Tab-separated table of C-alpha atoms and ligand atoms in Angstrom:
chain	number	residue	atom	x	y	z
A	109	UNK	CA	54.666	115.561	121.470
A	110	UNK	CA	50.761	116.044	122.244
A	111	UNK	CA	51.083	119.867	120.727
A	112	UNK	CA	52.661	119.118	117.370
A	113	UNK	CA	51.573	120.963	114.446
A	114	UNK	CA	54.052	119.079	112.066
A	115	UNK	CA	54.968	122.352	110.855
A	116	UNK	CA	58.727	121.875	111.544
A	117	UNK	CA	59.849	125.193	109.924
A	118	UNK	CA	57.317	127.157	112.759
A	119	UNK	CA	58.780	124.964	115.665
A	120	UNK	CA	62.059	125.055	117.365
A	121	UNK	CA	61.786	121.880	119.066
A	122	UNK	CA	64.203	118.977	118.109
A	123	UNK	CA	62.564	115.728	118.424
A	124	UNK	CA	62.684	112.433	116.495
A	125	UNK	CA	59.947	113.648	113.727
A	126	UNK	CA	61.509	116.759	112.976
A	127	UNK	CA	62.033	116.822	109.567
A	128	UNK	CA	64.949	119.384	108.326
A	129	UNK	CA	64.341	121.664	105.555
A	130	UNK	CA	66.201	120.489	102.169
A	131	UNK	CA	68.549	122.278	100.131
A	132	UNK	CA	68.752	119.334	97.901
A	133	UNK	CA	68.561	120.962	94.190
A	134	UNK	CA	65.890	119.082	91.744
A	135	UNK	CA	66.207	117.280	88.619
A	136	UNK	CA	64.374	118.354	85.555
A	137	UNK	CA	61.719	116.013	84.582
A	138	UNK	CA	63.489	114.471	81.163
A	139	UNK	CA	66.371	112.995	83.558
A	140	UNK	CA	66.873	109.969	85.785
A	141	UNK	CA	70.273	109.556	87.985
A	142	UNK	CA	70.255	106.061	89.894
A	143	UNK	CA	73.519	106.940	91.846
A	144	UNK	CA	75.419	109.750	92.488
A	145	UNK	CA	79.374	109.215	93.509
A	146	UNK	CA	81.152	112.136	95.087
A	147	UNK	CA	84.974	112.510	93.914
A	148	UNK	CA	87.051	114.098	96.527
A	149	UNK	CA	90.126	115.207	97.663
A	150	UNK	CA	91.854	117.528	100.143
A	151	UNK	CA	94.077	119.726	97.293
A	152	UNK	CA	93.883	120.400	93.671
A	153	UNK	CA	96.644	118.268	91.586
A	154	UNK	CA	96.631	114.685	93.494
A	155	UNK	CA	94.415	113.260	90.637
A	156	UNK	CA	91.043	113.536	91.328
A	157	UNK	CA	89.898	114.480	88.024
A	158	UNK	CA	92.017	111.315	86.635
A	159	UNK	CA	90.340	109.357	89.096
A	160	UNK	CA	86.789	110.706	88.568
A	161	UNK	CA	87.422	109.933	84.277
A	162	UNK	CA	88.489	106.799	85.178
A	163	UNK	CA	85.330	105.326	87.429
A	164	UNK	CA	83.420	106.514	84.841
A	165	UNK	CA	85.144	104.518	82.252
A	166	UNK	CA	85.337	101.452	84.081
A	167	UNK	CA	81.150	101.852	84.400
A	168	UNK	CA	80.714	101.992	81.164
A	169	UNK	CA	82.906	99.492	80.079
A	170	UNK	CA	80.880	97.262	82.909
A	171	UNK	CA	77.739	98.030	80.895
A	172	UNK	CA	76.517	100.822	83.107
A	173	UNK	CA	75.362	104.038	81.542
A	174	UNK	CA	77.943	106.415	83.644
A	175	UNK	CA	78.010	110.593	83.666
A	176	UNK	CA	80.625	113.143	85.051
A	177	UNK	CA	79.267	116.267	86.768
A	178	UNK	CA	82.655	118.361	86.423
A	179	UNK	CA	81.892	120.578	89.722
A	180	UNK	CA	85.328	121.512	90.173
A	181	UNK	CA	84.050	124.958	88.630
A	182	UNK	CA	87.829	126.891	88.822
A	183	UNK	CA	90.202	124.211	87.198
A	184	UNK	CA	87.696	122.054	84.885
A	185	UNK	CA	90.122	119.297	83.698
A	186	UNK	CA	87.409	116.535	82.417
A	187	UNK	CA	86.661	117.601	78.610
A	188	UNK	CA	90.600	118.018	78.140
A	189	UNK	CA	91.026	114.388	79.758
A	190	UNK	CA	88.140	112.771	77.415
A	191	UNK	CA	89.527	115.141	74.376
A	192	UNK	CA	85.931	116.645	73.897
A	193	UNK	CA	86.118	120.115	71.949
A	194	UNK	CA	82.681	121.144	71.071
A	195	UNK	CA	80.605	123.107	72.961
A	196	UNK	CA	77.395	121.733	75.278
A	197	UNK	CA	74.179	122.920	73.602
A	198	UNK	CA	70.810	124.082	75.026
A	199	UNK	CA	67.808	125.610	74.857
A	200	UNK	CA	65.710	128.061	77.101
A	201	UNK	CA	64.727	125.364	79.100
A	202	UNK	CA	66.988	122.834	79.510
A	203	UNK	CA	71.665	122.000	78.864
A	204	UNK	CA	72.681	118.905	77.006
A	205	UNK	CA	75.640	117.350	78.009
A	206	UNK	CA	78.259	116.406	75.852
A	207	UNK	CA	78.763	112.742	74.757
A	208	UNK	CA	82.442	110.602	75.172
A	209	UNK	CA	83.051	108.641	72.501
A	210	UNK	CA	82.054	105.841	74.799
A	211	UNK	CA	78.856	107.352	75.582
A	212	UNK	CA	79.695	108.591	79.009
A	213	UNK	CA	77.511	112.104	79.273
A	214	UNK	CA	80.327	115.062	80.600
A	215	UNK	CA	78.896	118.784	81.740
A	216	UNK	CA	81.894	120.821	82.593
A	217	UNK	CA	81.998	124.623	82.438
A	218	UNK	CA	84.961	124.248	79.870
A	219	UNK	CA	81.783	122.680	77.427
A	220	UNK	CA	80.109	126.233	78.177
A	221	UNK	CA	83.133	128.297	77.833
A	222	UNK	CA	84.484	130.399	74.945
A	223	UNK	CA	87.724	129.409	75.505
A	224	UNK	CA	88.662	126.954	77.596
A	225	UNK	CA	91.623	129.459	78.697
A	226	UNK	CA	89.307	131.878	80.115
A	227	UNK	CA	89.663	132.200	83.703
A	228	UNK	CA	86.668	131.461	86.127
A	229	UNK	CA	86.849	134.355	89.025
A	230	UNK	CA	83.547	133.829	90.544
A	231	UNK	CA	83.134	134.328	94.178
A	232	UNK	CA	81.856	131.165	96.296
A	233	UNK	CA	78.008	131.363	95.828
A	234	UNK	CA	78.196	131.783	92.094
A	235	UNK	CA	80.538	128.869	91.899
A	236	UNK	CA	78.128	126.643	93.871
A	237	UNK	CA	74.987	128.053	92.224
A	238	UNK	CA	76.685	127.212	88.623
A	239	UNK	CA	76.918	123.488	89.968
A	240	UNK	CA	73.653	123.224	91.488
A	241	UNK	CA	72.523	123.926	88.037
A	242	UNK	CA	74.723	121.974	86.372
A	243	UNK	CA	72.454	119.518	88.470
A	244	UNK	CA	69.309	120.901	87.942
A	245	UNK	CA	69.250	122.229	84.295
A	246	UNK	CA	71.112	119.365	82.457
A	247	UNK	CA	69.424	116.885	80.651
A	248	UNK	CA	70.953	113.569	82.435
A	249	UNK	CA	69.386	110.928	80.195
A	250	UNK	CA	69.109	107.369	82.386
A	251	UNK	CA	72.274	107.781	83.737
A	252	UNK	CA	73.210	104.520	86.138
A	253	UNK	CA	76.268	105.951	87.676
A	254	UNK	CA	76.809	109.640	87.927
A	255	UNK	CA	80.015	110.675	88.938
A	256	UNK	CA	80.908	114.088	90.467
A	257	UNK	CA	84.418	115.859	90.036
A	258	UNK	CA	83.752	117.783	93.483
A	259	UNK	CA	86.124	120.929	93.920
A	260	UNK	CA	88.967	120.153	96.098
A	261	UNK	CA	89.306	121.052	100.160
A	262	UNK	CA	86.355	120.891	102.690
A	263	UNK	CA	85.840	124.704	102.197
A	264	UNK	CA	82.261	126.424	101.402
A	265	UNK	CA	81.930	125.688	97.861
A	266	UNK	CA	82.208	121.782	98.334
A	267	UNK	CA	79.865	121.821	100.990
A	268	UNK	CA	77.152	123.722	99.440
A	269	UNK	CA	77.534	121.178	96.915
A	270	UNK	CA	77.118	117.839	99.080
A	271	UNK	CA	73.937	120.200	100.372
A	272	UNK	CA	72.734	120.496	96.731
A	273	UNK	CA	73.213	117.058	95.321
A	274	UNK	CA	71.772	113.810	96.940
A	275	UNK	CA	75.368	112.153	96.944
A	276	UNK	CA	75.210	108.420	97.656
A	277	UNK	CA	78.868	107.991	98.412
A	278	UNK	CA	82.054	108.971	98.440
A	279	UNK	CA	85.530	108.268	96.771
A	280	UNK	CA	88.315	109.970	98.420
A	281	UNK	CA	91.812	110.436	96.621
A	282	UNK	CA	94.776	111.149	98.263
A	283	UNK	CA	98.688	110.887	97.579
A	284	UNK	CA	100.969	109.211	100.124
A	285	UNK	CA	102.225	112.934	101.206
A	286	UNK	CA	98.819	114.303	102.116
A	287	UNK	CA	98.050	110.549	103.864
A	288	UNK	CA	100.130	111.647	106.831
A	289	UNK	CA	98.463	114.593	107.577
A	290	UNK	CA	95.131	116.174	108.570
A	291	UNK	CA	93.937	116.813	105.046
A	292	UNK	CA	92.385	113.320	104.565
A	293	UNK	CA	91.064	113.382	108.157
A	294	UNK	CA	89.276	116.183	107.134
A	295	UNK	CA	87.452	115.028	104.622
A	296	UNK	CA	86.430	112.047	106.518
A	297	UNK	CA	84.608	114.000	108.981
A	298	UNK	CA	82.943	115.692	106.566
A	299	UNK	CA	81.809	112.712	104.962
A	300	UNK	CA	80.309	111.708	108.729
A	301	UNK	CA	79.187	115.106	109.483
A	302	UNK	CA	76.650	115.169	105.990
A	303	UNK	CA	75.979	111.068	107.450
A	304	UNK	CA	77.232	110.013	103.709
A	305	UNK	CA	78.926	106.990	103.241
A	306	UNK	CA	83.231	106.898	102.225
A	307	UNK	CA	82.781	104.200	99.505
A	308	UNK	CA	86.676	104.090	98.972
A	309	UNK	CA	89.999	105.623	99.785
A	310	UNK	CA	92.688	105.441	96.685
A	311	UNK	CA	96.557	106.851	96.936
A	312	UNK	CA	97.676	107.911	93.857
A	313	UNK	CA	101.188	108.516	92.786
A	314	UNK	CA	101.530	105.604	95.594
A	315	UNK	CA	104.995	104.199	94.121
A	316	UNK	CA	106.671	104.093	90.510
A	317	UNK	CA	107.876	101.086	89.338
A	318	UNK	CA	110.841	100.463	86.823
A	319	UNK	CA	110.623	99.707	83.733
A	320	UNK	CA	114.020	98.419	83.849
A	321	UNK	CA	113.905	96.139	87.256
A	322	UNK	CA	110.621	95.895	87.987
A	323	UNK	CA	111.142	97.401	91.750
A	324	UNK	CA	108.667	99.788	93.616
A	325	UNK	CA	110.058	103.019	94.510
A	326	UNK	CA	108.158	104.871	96.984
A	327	UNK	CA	108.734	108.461	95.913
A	328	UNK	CA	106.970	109.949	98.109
A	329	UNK	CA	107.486	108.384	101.107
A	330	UNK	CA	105.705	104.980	102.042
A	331	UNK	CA	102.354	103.879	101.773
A	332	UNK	CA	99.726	104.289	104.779
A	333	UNK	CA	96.817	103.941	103.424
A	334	UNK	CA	95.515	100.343	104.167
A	335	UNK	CA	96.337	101.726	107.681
A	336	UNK	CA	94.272	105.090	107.389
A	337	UNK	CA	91.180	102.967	105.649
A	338	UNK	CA	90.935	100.678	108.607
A	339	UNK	CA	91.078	103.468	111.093
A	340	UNK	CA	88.310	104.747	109.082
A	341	UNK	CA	86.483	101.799	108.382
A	342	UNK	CA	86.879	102.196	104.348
A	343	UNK	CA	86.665	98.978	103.208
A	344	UNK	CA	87.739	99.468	99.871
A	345	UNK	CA	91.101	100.726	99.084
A	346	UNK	CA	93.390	101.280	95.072
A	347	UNK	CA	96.719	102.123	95.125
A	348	UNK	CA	97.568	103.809	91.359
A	349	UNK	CA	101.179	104.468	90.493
A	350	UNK	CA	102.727	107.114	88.862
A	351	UNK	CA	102.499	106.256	85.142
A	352	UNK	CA	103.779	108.537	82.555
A	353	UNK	CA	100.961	106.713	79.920
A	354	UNK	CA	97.885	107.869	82.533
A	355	UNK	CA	99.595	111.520	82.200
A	356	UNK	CA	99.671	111.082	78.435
A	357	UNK	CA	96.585	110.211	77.806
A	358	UNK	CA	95.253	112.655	80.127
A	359	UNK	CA	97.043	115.419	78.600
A	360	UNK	CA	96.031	113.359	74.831
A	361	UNK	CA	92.394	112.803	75.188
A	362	UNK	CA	92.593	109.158	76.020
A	363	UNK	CA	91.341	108.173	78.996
A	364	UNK	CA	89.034	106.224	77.220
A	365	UNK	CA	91.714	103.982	76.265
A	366	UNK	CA	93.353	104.149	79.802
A	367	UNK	CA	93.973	100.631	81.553
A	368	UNK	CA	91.467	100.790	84.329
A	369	UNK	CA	92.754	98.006	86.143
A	370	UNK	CA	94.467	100.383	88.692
A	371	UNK	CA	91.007	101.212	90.398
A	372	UNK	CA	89.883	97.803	90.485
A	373	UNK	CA	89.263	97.178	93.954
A	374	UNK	CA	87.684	100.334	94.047
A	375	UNK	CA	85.078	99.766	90.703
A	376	UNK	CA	84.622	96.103	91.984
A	377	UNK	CA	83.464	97.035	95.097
A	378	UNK	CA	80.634	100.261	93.827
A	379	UNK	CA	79.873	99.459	90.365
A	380	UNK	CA	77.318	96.318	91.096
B	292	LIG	P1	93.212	117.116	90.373
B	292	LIG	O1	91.897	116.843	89.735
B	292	LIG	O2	93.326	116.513	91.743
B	292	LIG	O3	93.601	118.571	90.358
B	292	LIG	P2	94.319	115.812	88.016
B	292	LIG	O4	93.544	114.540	87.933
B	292	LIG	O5	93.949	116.917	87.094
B	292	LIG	O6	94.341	116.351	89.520
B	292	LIG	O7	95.852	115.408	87.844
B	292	LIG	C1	96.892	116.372	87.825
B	292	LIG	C2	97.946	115.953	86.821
B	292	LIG	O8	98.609	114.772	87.262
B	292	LIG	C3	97.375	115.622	85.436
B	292	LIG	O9	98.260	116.106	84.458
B	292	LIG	C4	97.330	114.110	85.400
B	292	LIG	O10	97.483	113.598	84.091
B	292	LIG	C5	98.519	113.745	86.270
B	292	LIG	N1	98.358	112.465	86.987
B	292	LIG	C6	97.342	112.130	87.826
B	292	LIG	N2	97.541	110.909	88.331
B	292	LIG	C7	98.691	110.433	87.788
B	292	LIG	C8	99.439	109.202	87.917
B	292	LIG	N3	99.047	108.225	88.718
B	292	LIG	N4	100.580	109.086	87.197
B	292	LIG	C9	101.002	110.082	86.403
B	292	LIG	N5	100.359	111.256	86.235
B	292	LIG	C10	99.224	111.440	86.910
């Protein structure tokens, strides 16, 4: 256009230049993030927390330096997973994260808490605010692999959050229930509509298999996924079972000592 000024926020023209006013949040100068991996998932309770503890595991154990950003603000489930008690620690300037025993650097609002009883009933912006600074204000030492614990559903909160954070992709978890309907569609097309890459789709609680005969039960119905991924074009696709040791060390602190193996396909294909 002859009569740009290249002011974009004065003109209401769209044209290929236009360049679209960011909401992305900034880091503080003492940290460096080299990728950023959304965790998602269409409800609360179909492992997404699990899932986020464990890519972060199997970085580190690959060498990486990995992080969890624990956004899901209302039902922060990462410090209990890792068995972290203390408290995060700051000063007027700047939050430190609190360390695994593997190194993995965890800021969850349970670290900032009193009691990690104490019910969060914030109202939307608040919610998203507290993770944009969770972003902004911790200190995220050379951190390879950062991986985000997003707050479940497609609502406002998780959006304000994809706005906030310069996610490079996206892991979507899912159980074989929610694969037949809508919920994982939606979150697909919000992946396309913010133009950011689905890295991987895993079903968990996909089957349980017997200790006694070895045989897979699908308990909750059978599995769809490899059929969902390729409608999508997700290349890479884990199938976890349900495992009574993954809830035990969950519920025990462990995941640290969890057998990664399950998201293999999935680490394999991101962590490079
Ligand atoms: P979300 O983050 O989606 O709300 P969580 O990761 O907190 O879900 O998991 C909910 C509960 O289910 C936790 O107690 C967790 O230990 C358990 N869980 C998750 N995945 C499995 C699995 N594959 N087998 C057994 N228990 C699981």
């Amino acid at each position: 256009m002859s009569d740009c000024t290249h002011d974009c926020k004065t003109c209401g023209q769209t044209c290929s230049d236009r360049k679209e006013e960011s909401l992305l949040a900034p880091l503080n100068e003492l940290s460096s993030v080299k990728k950023v991996i959304a965790v998602v998932s269409g409800k609360g309770g179909v492992g997404k927390s699990t899932v986020t503890s464990l890519l972060a595991v199997s970085a580190q154990r690959k060498g990486f330096h990995s992080a969890i950003l624990d956004a899901d603000i209302t039902g922060p489930s990462v410090p209990k997973a890792f068995g972290i008690h203390e408290k995060a620690t700051g000063n007027e300037q700047f939050i430190y994260p609190v360390k695994s025993k593997s190194g993995i650097d965890i800021m969850s609002l349970n670290l900032l808490l009193e009691s990690d009883t104490t019910p969060v009933v914030w109202r939307g912006p608040i919610l998203a605010g507290t993770v944009k600074q969770f972003w902004s204000d911790v200190v995220w030492d050379d951190v390879d692999y950062m991986f985000v614990d997003m707050p479940p559903g497609t609502g406002d909160v998780p959006l304000t959050v994809f706005q906030s954070i310069p996610v490079d992709g996206i892991i979507i978890v899912t159980t074989p229930q929610q694969l037949v309907s809508m919920i994982v569609e939606k979150a697909v097309n919000m992946a396309n509509m913010m133009n950011i890459p689905i890295l991987g789709i895993v079903e968990n609680m996909s089957y349980f298999k017997c200790p006694d005969c070895g045989s897979k039960h699908f308990i909750y119905g059978e599995s769809r996924v490899e059929e969902i991924a390729s409608r999508f074009g997700i290349k890479a696709v884990a199938k976890i079972p349900i495992d009574t040791k993954l809830t035990s060390a969950c519920d025990n602190g462990m995941i640290e000592l969890a057998d990664d193996s399950v998201i293999k396909n999935i680490s394999d294909t991101i962590l490079i």
